[in-house]
Coordinates of C-alpha atoms and ligand atoms in Angstrom, one line a residue:
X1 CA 0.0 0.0 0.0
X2 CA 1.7 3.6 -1.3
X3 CA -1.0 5.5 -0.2
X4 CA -2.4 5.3 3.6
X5 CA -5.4 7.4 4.4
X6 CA -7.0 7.7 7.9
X7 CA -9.7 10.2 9.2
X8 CA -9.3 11.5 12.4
X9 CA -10.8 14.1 14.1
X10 CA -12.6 15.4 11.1
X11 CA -9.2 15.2 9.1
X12 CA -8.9 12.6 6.2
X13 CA -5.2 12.3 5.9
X14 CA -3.8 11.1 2.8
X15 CA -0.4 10.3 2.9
X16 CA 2.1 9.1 0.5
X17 CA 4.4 6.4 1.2
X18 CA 6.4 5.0 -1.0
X19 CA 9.9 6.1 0.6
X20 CA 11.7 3.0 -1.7
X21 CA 11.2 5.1 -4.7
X22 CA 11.4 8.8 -2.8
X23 CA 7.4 8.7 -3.1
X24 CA 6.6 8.3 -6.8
X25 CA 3.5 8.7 -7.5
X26 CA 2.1 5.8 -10.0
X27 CA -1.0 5.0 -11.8
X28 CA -2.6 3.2 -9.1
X29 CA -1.4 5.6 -6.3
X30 CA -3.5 8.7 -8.5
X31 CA -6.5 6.7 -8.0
X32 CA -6.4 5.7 -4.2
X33 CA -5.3 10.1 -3.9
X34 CA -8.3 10.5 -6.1
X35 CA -10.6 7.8 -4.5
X36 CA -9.7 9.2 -1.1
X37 CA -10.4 12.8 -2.1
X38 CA -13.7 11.6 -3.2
X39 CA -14.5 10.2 0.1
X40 CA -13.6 13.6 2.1
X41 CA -15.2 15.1 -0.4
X42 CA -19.1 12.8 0.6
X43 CA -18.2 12.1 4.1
X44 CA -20.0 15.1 6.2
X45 CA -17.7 13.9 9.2
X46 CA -14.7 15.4 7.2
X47 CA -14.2 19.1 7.9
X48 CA -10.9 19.2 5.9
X49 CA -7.9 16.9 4.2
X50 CA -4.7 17.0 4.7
X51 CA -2.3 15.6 2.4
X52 CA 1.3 14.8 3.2
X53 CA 4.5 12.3 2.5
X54 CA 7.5 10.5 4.5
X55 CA 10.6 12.3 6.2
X56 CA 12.4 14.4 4.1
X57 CA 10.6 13.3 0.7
X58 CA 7.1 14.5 0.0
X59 CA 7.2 12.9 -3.3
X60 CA 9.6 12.9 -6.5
X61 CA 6.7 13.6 -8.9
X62 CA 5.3 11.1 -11.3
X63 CA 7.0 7.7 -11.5
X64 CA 9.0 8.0 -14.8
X65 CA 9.1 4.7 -15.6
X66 CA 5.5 5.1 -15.8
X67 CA 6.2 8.0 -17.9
X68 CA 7.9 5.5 -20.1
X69 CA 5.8 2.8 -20.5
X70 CA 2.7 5.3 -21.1
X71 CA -0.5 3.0 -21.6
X72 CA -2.5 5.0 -24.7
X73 CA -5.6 6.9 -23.0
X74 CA -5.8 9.4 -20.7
X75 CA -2.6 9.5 -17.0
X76 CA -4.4 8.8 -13.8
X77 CA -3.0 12.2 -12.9
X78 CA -5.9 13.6 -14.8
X79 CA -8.0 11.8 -12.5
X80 CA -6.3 12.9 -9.7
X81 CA -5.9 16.3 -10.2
X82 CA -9.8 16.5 -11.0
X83 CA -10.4 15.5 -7.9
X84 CA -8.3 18.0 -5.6
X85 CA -9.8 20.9 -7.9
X86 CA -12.9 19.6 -7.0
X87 CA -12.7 19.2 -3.9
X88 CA -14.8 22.1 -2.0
X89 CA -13.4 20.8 1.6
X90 CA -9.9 23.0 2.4
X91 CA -7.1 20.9 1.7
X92 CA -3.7 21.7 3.5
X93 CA -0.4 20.0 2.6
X94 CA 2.7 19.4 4.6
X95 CA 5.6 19.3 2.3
X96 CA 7.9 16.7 4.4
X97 CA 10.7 17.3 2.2
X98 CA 11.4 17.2 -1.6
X99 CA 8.0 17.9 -3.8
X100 CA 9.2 17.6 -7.6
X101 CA 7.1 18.1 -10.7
X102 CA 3.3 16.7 -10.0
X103 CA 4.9 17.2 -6.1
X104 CA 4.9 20.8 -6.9
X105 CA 1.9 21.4 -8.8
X106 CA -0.4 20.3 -6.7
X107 CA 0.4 22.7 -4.4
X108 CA -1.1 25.0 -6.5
X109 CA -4.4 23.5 -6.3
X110 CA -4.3 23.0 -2.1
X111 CA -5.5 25.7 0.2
X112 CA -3.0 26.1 2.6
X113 CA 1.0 24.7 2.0
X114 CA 3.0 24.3 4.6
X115 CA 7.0 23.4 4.3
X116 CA 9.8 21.8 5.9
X117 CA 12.8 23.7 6.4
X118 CA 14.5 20.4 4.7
X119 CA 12.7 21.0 1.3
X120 CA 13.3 21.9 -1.6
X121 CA 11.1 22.6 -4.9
X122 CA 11.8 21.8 -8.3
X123 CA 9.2 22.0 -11.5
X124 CA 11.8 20.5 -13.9
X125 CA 9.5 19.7 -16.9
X126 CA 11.6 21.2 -19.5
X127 CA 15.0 19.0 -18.3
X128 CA 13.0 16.0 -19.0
X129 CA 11.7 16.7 -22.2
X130 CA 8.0 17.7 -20.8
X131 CA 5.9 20.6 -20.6
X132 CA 4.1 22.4 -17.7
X133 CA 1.5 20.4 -16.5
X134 CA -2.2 21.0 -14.5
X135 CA -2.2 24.8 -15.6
X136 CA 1.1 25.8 -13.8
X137 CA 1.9 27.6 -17.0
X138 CA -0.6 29.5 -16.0
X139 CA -0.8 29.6 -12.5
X140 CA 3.3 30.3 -11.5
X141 CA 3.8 33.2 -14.3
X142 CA 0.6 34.6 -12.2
X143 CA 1.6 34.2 -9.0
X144 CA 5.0 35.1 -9.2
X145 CA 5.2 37.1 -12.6
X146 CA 7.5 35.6 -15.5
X147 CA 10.7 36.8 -14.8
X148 CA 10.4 34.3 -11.8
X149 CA 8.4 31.5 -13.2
X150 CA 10.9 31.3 -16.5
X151 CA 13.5 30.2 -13.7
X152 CA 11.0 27.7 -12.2
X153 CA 9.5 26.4 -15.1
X154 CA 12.5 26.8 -18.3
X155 CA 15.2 26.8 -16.2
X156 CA 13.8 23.7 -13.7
X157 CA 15.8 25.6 -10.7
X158 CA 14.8 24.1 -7.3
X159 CA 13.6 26.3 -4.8
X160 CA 13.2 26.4 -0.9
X161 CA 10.2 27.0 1.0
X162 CA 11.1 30.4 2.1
X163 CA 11.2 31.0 -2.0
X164 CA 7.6 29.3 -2.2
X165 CA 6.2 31.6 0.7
X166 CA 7.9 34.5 -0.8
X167 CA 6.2 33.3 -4.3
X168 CA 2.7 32.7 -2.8
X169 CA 3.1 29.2 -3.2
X170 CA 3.5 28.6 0.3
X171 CA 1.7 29.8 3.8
X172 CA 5.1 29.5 5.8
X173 CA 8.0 27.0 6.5
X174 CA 8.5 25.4 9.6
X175 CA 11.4 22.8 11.4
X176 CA 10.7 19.2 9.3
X177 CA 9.9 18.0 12.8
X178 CA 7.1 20.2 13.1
X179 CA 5.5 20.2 9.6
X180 CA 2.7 17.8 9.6
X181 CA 1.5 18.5 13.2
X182 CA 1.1 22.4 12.3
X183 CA -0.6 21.6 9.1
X184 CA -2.5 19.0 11.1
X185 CA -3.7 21.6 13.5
X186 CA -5.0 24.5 10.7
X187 CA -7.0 21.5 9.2
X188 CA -8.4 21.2 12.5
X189 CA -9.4 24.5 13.0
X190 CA -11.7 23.8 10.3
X191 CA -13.9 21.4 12.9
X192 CA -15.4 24.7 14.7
X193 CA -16.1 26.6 11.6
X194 CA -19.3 26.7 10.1
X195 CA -18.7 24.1 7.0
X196 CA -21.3 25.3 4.2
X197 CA -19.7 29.0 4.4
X198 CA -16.3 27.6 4.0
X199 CA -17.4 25.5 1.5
X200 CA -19.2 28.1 -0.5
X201 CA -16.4 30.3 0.0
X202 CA -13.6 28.2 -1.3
X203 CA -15.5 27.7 -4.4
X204 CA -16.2 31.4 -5.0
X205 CA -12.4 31.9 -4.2
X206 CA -11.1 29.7 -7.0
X207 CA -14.4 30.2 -9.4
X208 CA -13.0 32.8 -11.9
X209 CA -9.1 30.9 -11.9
X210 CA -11.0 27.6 -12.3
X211 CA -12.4 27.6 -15.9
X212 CA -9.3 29.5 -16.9
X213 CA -7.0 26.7 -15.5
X214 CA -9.5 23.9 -16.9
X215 CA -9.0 25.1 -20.5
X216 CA -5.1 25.5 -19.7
X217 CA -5.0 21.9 -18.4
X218 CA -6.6 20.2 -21.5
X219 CA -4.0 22.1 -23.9
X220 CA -1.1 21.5 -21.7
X221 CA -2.1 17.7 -21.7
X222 CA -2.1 17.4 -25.1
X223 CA 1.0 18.8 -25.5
X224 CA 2.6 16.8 -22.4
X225 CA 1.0 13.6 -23.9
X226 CA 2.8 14.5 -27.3
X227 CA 6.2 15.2 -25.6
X228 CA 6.3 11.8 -23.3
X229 CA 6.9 10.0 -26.5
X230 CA 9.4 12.9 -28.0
X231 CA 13.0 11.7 -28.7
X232 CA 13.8 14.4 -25.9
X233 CA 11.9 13.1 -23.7
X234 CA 12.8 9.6 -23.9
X235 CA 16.8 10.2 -23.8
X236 CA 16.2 12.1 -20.3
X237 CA 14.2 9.3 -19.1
X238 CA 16.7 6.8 -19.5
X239 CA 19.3 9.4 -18.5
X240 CA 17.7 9.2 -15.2
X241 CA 17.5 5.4 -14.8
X242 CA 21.3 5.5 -16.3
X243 CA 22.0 8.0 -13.6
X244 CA 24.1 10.1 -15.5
X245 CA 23.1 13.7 -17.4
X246 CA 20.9 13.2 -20.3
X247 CA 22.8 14.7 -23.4
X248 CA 20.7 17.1 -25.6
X249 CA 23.5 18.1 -27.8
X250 CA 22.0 15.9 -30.7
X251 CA 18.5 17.8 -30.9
Ligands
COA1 N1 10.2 7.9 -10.7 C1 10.6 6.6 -10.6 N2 11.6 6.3 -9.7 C2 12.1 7.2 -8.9 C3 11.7 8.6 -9.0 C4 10.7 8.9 -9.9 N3 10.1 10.1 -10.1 N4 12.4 9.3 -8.1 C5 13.3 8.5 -7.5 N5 13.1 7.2 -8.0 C6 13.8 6.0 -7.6 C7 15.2 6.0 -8.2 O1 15.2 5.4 -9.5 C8 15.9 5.0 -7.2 O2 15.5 3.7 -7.5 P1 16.6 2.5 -7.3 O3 16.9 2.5 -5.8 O4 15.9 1.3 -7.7 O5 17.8 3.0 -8.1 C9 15.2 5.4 -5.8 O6 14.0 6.0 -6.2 C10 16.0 6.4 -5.0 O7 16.2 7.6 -5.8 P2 17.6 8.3 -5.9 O8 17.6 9.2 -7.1 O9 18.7 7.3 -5.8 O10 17.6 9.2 -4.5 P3 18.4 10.5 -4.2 O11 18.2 10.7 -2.8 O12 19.7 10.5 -4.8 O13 17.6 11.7 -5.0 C11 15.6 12.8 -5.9 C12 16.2 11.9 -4.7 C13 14.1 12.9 -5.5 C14 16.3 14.2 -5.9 C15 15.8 12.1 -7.2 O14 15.4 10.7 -7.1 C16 15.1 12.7 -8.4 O15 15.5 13.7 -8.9 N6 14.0 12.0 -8.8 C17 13.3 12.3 -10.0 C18 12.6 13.6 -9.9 C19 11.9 13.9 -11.2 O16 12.4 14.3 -12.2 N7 10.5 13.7 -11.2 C20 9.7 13.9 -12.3 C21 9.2 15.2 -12.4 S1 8.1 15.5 -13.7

């Protein structure tokens, strides 16, 4: 099991745990983070989700050698990441350590992000080959203008989580040993709030980004799809499994 979820105290937790493979996220881990969003999302007893990793890895993004062995049809990540913009419960993350690509975006679609001293950020679609993906081209030029973003998103440069507070990506940054516990305790707060008005008010606060970042989403994916299967991509993919630097030069 990759992915445990508990609720407790009016807090479905979902956490990743796959520390093996520095928390990869694979087809059938989407789905459970999907499945369990979808749960939060019915159960009335769930006031907010909270969504977090292992020690010093939150997750290393999507599992590349899923990227390479792409089954025709549409990534589970789609399914995923429909779910966490859907969800209309406030969702809080505690970035345990590294969050890389898909580890990244998804911040962008929680409510509240809180960060380990330990961590550091990376969006590095371009060194692999890939795209932006789930309307960060959008989303990081916006929040942080482009001068910025180009570094994030052409460049791939990782980032701490002072950066991502200083960007808006991030609510603050705490000691790792503290990380999950504070995040633990904002979702909490959500147990004596009335849960209607912070439902409707969540979905009024994202309502004019969200049909924006829908259309952004389906024309990034096709281009992302396109690029998995790109000569690029694939050299950097096996780059990675070689562990050595992908070479470029030939494109
Ligand atoms: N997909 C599949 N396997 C991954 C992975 C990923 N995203 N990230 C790490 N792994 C695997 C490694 O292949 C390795 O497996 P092995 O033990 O069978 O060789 C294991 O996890 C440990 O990773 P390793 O790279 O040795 O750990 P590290 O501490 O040196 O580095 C990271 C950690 C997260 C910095 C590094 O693994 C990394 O850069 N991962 C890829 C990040 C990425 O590009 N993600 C995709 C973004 S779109």
């Amino acid at each position: 099991m990759s992915i445990k979820t508990a609720t407790i105290n009016g807090v479905a937790t979902i956490e990743i745990a796959r520390p093996e493979k520095k928390n990869a996220i694979t087809g059938a881990m989407y789905r459970q983070m999907a499945e369990a969003l979808d749960a939060a999302k019915a159960d009335a007893a769930v006031r907010a989700v909270l969504i977090t990793g292992q020690p010093g890895i939150f997750t290393s993004g999507n599992d590349i050698e899923d990227f390479m062995q792409r089954p025709p049809g549409e990534s589970p990540a789609f399914v995923f990441m429909r779910a966490l913009m859907g969800c209309d419960k406030p969702v809080v993350a505690a970035v345990t350590g590294a969050a890389i690509g898909i580890g990244a975006t998804m911040l962008l679609h929680c409510d509240f992000v809180y960060v380990s001293d330990e961590a550091r950020l990376a969006m590095p679609f371009v060194s692999l080959g890939l795209v932006p993906e789930f309307a960060s081209s959008l989303i990081v030029p916006q929040l942080m203008g482009n001068a910025r973003a180009a570094e994030k998103l052409l460049l791939g440069d990782p980032f701490t989580g002072a950066d991502a507070v200083e960007c808006g990506i991030a609510n603050a940054v705490l000691p790792a040993s503290e990380v999950v516990n504070y995040a633990r305790r904002i979702a909490e707060r959500f147990n004596a709030l009335p849960p209607g008005a912070v439902r409707d008010s969540k979905t009024l606060m994202r309502r004019a980004r969200q049909k924006l970042a829908l259309e952004t989403i389906a024309v990034e994916g096709e281009v992302f799809g396109a690029r998995l299967c790109s000569p690029e991509a694939q050299e950097a993919f096996s780059a990675f499994f070689q562990k050595r630097k992908p070479d470029f030069s030939k494109f």
